[in-house]
Amino acid sequence: MRLLEFEHPDRFVAGTVGPPGGRTFFLQAVQGRAVVSVSLEKEQVAVLAERVNDLLDEVDATADVPQAPQDNDPLSTPIDDEFRVSTMSLAWEADRKVVVIECHDREVSLEPDETGADLVEVTEPDASLMRVVLRPELAREFARRSLAAVASGRPPCPFCGEPLEPTGHVCPRANGYRR
């Protein structure tokens, strides 16, 4: 398995390339001169950001931690995606007080270990995994920026909720009339 590991990276952000309606979403980790980008779906970014916020709220990890500076800079270049994210996992390591985000390029399967007591992850030899370990304040900033990136696309139709094109769209709630 190819492991791309970032223990407290200099930067971990979600960003986009392309115009609204044709954007490609990326997660990008930067540590020193190493820049690793993985592509994923808009919905995956939104769910990950929401779950990071939920996790931090649940463990009350950012209650007495100073807020991280906002990162609104564009993605670092070059933006070459290492792989397309299929499965993600999120964890809180209580002993180190960090958030761990893992992005897999394949579906992850779990099988019982030899004792049958615990489940272990079964990986293929040519699978790829990006693991990022973040302090709580940086995880909170990651979630803020991610949700902003998701929301910065095309505005939703006030009637049906589908994305509006600049030229309007055929709204099913308006019996096919353009809005």
PDB file of C-alpha atoms in Angstrom:
ATOM      1  CA  MET A   1       0.000   0.000   0.000  1.00  0.00           C
ATOM      2  CA  ARG A   2       1.229   3.474  -0.875  1.00  0.00           C
ATOM      3  CA  LEU A   3       0.942   5.701   2.213  1.00  0.00           C
ATOM      4  CA  LEU A   4       1.061   9.494   1.935  1.00  0.00           C
ATOM      5  CA  GLU A   5       1.315  10.619   5.561  1.00  0.00           C
ATOM      6  CA  PHE A   6       1.275  14.174   6.893  1.00  0.00           C
ATOM      7  CA  GLU A   7       1.867  14.555  10.611  1.00  0.00           C
ATOM      8  CA  HIS A   8       0.875  18.163  11.371  1.00  0.00           C
ATOM      9  CA  PRO A   9       1.195  19.540   7.814  1.00  0.00           C
ATOM     10  CA  ASP A  10       1.970  23.206   7.142  1.00  0.00           C
ATOM     11  CA  ARG A  11      -1.325  23.417   5.310  1.00  0.00           C
ATOM     12  CA  PHE A  12      -4.347  21.155   4.731  1.00  0.00           C
ATOM     13  CA  VAL A  13      -7.181  22.649   2.696  1.00  0.00           C
ATOM     14  CA  ALA A  14     -10.049  21.869   0.389  1.00  0.00           C
ATOM     15  CA  GLY A  15     -10.200  23.864  -2.810  1.00  0.00           C
ATOM     16  CA  THR A  16     -11.539  23.898  -6.324  1.00  0.00           C
ATOM     17  CA  VAL A  17     -10.336  24.318  -9.864  1.00  0.00           C
ATOM     18  CA  GLY A  18     -12.677  25.463 -12.621  1.00  0.00           C
ATOM     19  CA  PRO A  19     -15.792  27.595 -12.973  1.00  0.00           C
ATOM     20  CA  PRO A  20     -18.971  27.004 -10.912  1.00  0.00           C
ATOM     21  CA  GLY A  21     -20.853  24.099 -12.440  1.00  0.00           C
ATOM     22  CA  GLY A  22     -17.612  22.566 -13.735  1.00  0.00           C
ATOM     23  CA  ARG A  23     -15.437  22.624 -10.632  1.00  0.00           C
ATOM     24  CA  THR A  24     -13.169  19.832  -9.519  1.00  0.00           C
ATOM     25  CA  PHE A  25     -12.715  19.549  -5.759  1.00  0.00           C
ATOM     26  CA  PHE A  26      -9.368  18.722  -4.175  1.00  0.00           C
ATOM     27  CA  LEU A  27      -7.951  18.084  -0.736  1.00  0.00           C
ATOM     28  CA  GLN A  28      -4.393  19.328  -0.570  1.00  0.00           C
ATOM     29  CA  ALA A  29      -1.732  18.710   2.058  1.00  0.00           C
ATOM     30  CA  VAL A  30       1.478  20.744   2.082  1.00  0.00           C
ATOM     31  CA  GLN A  31       4.464  19.946   4.262  1.00  0.00           C
ATOM     32  CA  GLY A  32       7.717  21.654   3.436  1.00  0.00           C
ATOM     33  CA  ARG A  33       8.187  21.318  -0.315  1.00  0.00           C
ATOM     34  CA  ALA A  34       5.864  18.313  -0.598  1.00  0.00           C
ATOM     35  CA  VAL A  35       2.462  19.090  -2.117  1.00  0.00           C
ATOM     36  CA  VAL A  36      -0.062  16.249  -2.407  1.00  0.00           C
ATOM     37  CA  SER A  37      -3.536  16.712  -3.899  1.00  0.00           C
ATOM     38  CA  VAL A  38      -6.355  14.193  -4.120  1.00  0.00           C
ATOM     39  CA  SER A  39      -9.611  14.771  -5.996  1.00  0.00           C
ATOM     40  CA  LEU A  40     -13.065  14.040  -4.634  1.00  0.00           C
ATOM     41  CA  GLU A  41     -16.732  14.915  -4.965  1.00  0.00           C
ATOM     42  CA  LYS A  42     -18.294  18.132  -3.688  1.00  0.00           C
ATOM     43  CA  GLU A  43     -20.577  16.136  -1.395  1.00  0.00           C
ATOM     44  CA  GLN A  44     -17.593  14.336   0.122  1.00  0.00           C
ATOM     45  CA  VAL A  45     -16.003  17.695   0.993  1.00  0.00           C
ATOM     46  CA  ALA A  46     -19.244  18.934   2.565  1.00  0.00           C
ATOM     47  CA  VAL A  47     -19.783  15.782   4.631  1.00  0.00           C
ATOM     48  CA  LEU A  48     -16.151  15.683   5.797  1.00  0.00           C
ATOM     49  CA  ALA A  49     -16.285  19.330   6.915  1.00  0.00           C
ATOM     50  CA  GLU A  50     -19.572  18.812   8.768  1.00  0.00           C
ATOM     51  CA  ARG A  51     -18.265  15.676  10.487  1.00  0.00           C
ATOM     52  CA  VAL A  52     -15.031  17.422  11.514  1.00  0.00           C
ATOM     53  CA  ASN A  53     -17.100  20.189  13.138  1.00  0.00           C
ATOM     54  CA  ASP A  54     -19.364  17.612  14.817  1.00  0.00           C
ATOM     55  CA  LEU A  55     -16.358  15.661  16.114  1.00  0.00           C
ATOM     56  CA  LEU A  56     -14.671  18.774  17.517  1.00  0.00           C
ATOM     57  CA  ASP A  57     -17.919  19.885  19.153  1.00  0.00           C
ATOM     58  CA  GLU A  58     -18.421  16.435  20.670  1.00  0.00           C
ATOM     59  CA  VAL A  59     -14.951  16.221  22.221  1.00  0.00           C
ATOM     60  CA  ASP A  60     -14.958  19.966  23.023  1.00  0.00           C
ATOM     61  CA  ALA A  61     -11.475  20.142  21.530  1.00  0.00           C
ATOM     62  CA  THR A  62     -11.409  23.817  20.565  1.00  0.00           C
ATOM     63  CA  ALA A  63     -12.973  25.299  23.719  1.00  0.00           C
ATOM     64  CA  ASP A  64      -9.735  26.734  25.140  1.00  0.00           C
ATOM     65  CA  VAL A  65      -7.598  26.684  21.979  1.00  0.00           C
ATOM     66  CA  PRO A  66      -6.789  29.884  20.081  1.00  0.00           C
ATOM     67  CA  GLN A  67      -8.383  30.157  16.657  1.00  0.00           C
ATOM     68  CA  ALA A  68      -6.144  29.353  13.685  1.00  0.00           C
ATOM     69  CA  PRO A  69      -5.611  32.118  11.123  1.00  0.00           C
ATOM     70  CA  GLN A  70      -7.956  31.929   8.145  1.00  0.00           C
ATOM     71  CA  ASP A  71      -6.488  30.367   5.016  1.00  0.00           C
ATOM     72  CA  ASN A  72      -8.208  31.729   1.914  1.00  0.00           C
ATOM     73  CA  ASP A  73      -5.243  31.369  -0.432  1.00  0.00           C
ATOM     74  CA  PRO A  74      -5.639  29.351  -3.631  1.00  0.00           C
ATOM     75  CA  LEU A  75      -4.431  25.781  -3.849  1.00  0.00           C
ATOM     76  CA  SER A  76      -0.671  25.382  -4.164  1.00  0.00           C
ATOM     77  CA  THR A  77       0.634  24.446  -7.580  1.00  0.00           C
ATOM     78  CA  PRO A  78       1.170  22.033  -9.197  1.00  0.00           C
ATOM     79  CA  ILE A  79      -2.271  20.504  -8.718  1.00  0.00           C
ATOM     80  CA  ASP A  80      -1.727  16.910  -9.831  1.00  0.00           C
ATOM     81  CA  ASP A  81      -4.133  14.573  -8.120  1.00  0.00           C
ATOM     82  CA  GLU A  82      -2.485  11.476  -6.735  1.00  0.00           C
ATOM     83  CA  PHE A  83      -5.761   9.564  -6.792  1.00  0.00           C
ATOM     84  CA  ARG A  84      -9.541   9.937  -6.665  1.00  0.00           C
ATOM     85  CA  VAL A  85     -10.926   9.521  -3.146  1.00  0.00           C
ATOM     86  CA  SER A  86     -13.354   6.660  -2.748  1.00  0.00           C
ATOM     87  CA  THR A  87     -13.603   6.242   1.023  1.00  0.00           C
ATOM     88  CA  MET A  88     -12.743   8.563   3.904  1.00  0.00           C
ATOM     89  CA  SER A  89     -12.400   8.005   7.622  1.00  0.00           C
ATOM     90  CA  LEU A  90     -12.255  10.441  10.502  1.00  0.00           C
ATOM     91  CA  ALA A  91     -10.985   9.820  14.020  1.00  0.00           C
ATOM     92  CA  TRP A  92     -10.098  11.597  17.229  1.00  0.00           C
ATOM     93  CA  GLU A  93      -6.944  10.429  19.013  1.00  0.00           C
ATOM     94  CA  ALA A  94      -7.614  11.386  22.613  1.00  0.00           C
ATOM     95  CA  ASP A  95      -4.111  10.700  23.913  1.00  0.00           C
ATOM     96  CA  ARG A  96      -2.511  13.109  21.383  1.00  0.00           C
ATOM     97  CA  LYS A  97      -5.596  15.381  21.073  1.00  0.00           C
ATOM     98  CA  VAL A  98      -5.527  15.368  17.272  1.00  0.00           C
ATOM     99  CA  VAL A  99      -7.916  14.760  14.401  1.00  0.00           C
ATOM    100  CA  VAL A 100      -6.933  12.054  11.919  1.00  0.00           C
ATOM    101  CA  ILE A 101      -8.363  12.158   8.392  1.00  0.00           C
ATOM    102  CA  GLU A 102      -7.728   9.259   6.029  1.00  0.00           C
ATOM    103  CA  CYS A 103      -8.556   9.246   2.317  1.00  0.00           C
ATOM    104  CA  HIS A 104      -8.538   5.898   0.489  1.00  0.00           C
ATOM    105  CA  ASP A 105      -8.608   5.346  -3.245  1.00  0.00           C
ATOM    106  CA  ARG A 106     -10.647   2.157  -2.865  1.00  0.00           C
ATOM    107  CA  GLU A 107     -13.559   0.935  -0.825  1.00  0.00           C
ATOM    108  CA  VAL A 108     -12.325  -0.188   2.568  1.00  0.00           C
ATOM    109  CA  SER A 109     -13.402  -3.593   3.751  1.00  0.00           C
ATOM    110  CA  LEU A 110     -13.208  -4.879   7.297  1.00  0.00           C
ATOM    111  CA  GLU A 111     -12.834  -8.502   8.252  1.00  0.00           C
ATOM    112  CA  PRO A 112     -12.475 -10.254  11.622  1.00  0.00           C
ATOM    113  CA  ASP A 113      -8.914 -10.817  12.763  1.00  0.00           C
ATOM    114  CA  GLU A 114      -7.572 -14.298  13.492  1.00  0.00           C
ATOM    115  CA  THR A 115      -9.148 -14.257  16.970  1.00  0.00           C
ATOM    116  CA  GLY A 116     -12.487 -13.032  15.644  1.00  0.00           C
ATOM    117  CA  ALA A 117     -12.615 -10.359  18.363  1.00  0.00           C
ATOM    118  CA  ASP A 118     -11.663  -7.279  16.341  1.00  0.00           C
ATOM    119  CA  LEU A 119     -12.194  -6.070  12.805  1.00  0.00           C
ATOM    120  CA  VAL A 120      -9.123  -5.259  10.749  1.00  0.00           C
ATOM    121  CA  GLU A 121      -8.851  -3.313   7.527  1.00  0.00           C
ATOM    122  CA  VAL A 122      -8.153  -5.389   4.431  1.00  0.00           C
ATOM    123  CA  THR A 123      -6.096  -3.510   1.858  1.00  0.00           C
ATOM    124  CA  GLU A 124      -4.926  -4.327  -1.610  1.00  0.00           C
ATOM    125  CA  PRO A 125      -1.187  -4.096  -2.319  1.00  0.00           C
ATOM    126  CA  ASP A 126      -1.573  -1.354  -4.952  1.00  0.00           C
ATOM    127  CA  ALA A 127      -4.040   0.775  -2.916  1.00  0.00           C
ATOM    128  CA  SER A 128      -3.233   4.362  -1.911  1.00  0.00           C
ATOM    129  CA  LEU A 129      -3.952   6.152   1.336  1.00  0.00           C
ATOM    130  CA  MET A 130      -3.448   9.759   2.395  1.00  0.00           C
ATOM    131  CA  ARG A 131      -3.403  10.220   6.188  1.00  0.00           C
ATOM    132  CA  VAL A 132      -3.414  13.722   7.702  1.00  0.00           C
ATOM    133  CA  VAL A 133      -3.039  14.471  11.410  1.00  0.00           C
ATOM    134  CA  LEU A 134      -4.314  17.920  12.475  1.00  0.00           C
ATOM    135  CA  ARG A 135      -4.402  19.907  15.684  1.00  0.00           C
ATOM    136  CA  PRO A 136      -7.999  20.856  16.610  1.00  0.00           C
ATOM    137  CA  GLU A 137      -7.713  24.530  15.634  1.00  0.00           C
ATOM    138  CA  LEU A 138      -6.388  23.624  12.173  1.00  0.00           C
ATOM    139  CA  ALA A 139      -9.114  21.008  11.740  1.00  0.00           C
ATOM    140  CA  ARG A 140     -11.726  23.666  12.577  1.00  0.00           C
ATOM    141  CA  GLU A 141     -10.190  26.039  10.012  1.00  0.00           C
ATOM    142  CA  PHE A 142     -10.168  23.210   7.445  1.00  0.00           C
ATOM    143  CA  ALA A 143     -13.908  22.699   8.027  1.00  0.00           C
ATOM    144  CA  ARG A 144     -14.661  26.434   7.746  1.00  0.00           C
ATOM    145  CA  ARG A 145     -12.818  26.781   4.452  1.00  0.00           C
ATOM    146  CA  SER A 146     -14.300  23.557   3.067  1.00  0.00           C
ATOM    147  CA  LEU A 147     -17.871  24.642   3.750  1.00  0.00           C
ATOM    148  CA  ALA A 148     -17.128  28.033   2.167  1.00  0.00           C
ATOM    149  CA  ALA A 149     -15.758  26.324  -0.962  1.00  0.00           C
ATOM    150  CA  VAL A 150     -18.851  24.136  -1.254  1.00  0.00           C
ATOM    151  CA  ALA A 151     -21.182  27.133  -0.813  1.00  0.00           C
ATOM    152  CA  SER A 152     -19.356  29.295  -3.375  1.00  0.00           C
ATOM    153  CA  GLY A 153     -20.776  27.424  -6.373  1.00  0.00           C
ATOM    154  CA  ARG A 154     -23.926  28.118  -8.321  1.00  0.00           C
ATOM    155  CA  PRO A 155     -26.805  29.489  -6.234  1.00  0.00           C
ATOM    156  CA  PRO A 156     -29.764  27.152  -5.696  1.00  0.00           C
ATOM    157  CA  CYS A 157     -33.155  27.738  -7.327  1.00  0.00           C
ATOM    158  CA  PRO A 158     -35.496  29.123  -4.632  1.00  0.00           C
ATOM    159  CA  PHE A 159     -38.258  26.767  -5.817  1.00  0.00           C
ATOM    160  CA  CYS A 160     -36.661  23.389  -6.479  1.00  0.00           C
ATOM    161  CA  GLY A 161     -33.179  23.719  -4.927  1.00  0.00           C
ATOM    162  CA  GLU A 162     -31.367  22.645  -8.106  1.00  0.00           C
ATOM    163  CA  PRO A 163     -28.332  24.748  -9.107  1.00  0.00           C
ATOM    164  CA  LEU A 164     -29.111  27.787 -11.237  1.00  0.00           C
ATOM    165  CA  GLU A 165     -27.141  28.296 -14.411  1.00  0.00           C
ATOM    166  CA  PRO A 166     -26.364  31.916 -15.406  1.00  0.00           C
ATOM    167  CA  THR A 167     -28.964  31.506 -18.165  1.00  0.00           C
ATOM    168  CA  GLY A 168     -31.551  30.045 -15.763  1.00  0.00           C
ATOM    169  CA  HIS A 169     -32.897  26.505 -15.800  1.00  0.00           C
ATOM    170  CA  VAL A 170     -36.029  24.545 -16.543  1.00  0.00           C
ATOM    171  CA  CYS A 171     -37.573  24.301 -13.080  1.00  0.00           C
ATOM    172  CA  PRO A 172     -39.649  21.177 -12.405  1.00  0.00           C
ATOM    173  CA  ARG A 173     -41.640  23.086  -9.763  1.00  0.00           C
ATOM    174  CA  ALA A 174     -42.647  25.673 -12.385  1.00  0.00           C
ATOM    175  CA  ASN A 175     -43.999  23.079 -14.823  1.00  0.00           C
ATOM    176  CA  GLY A 176     -41.022  23.427 -17.134  1.00  0.00           C
ATOM    177  CA  TYR A 177     -40.892  27.220 -17.356  1.00  0.00           C
ATOM    178  CA  ARG A 178     -37.492  28.854 -17.179  1.00  0.00           C
ATOM    179  CA  ARG A 179     -36.477  30.621 -14.001  1.00  0.00           C
TER     180      ARG A 179
END
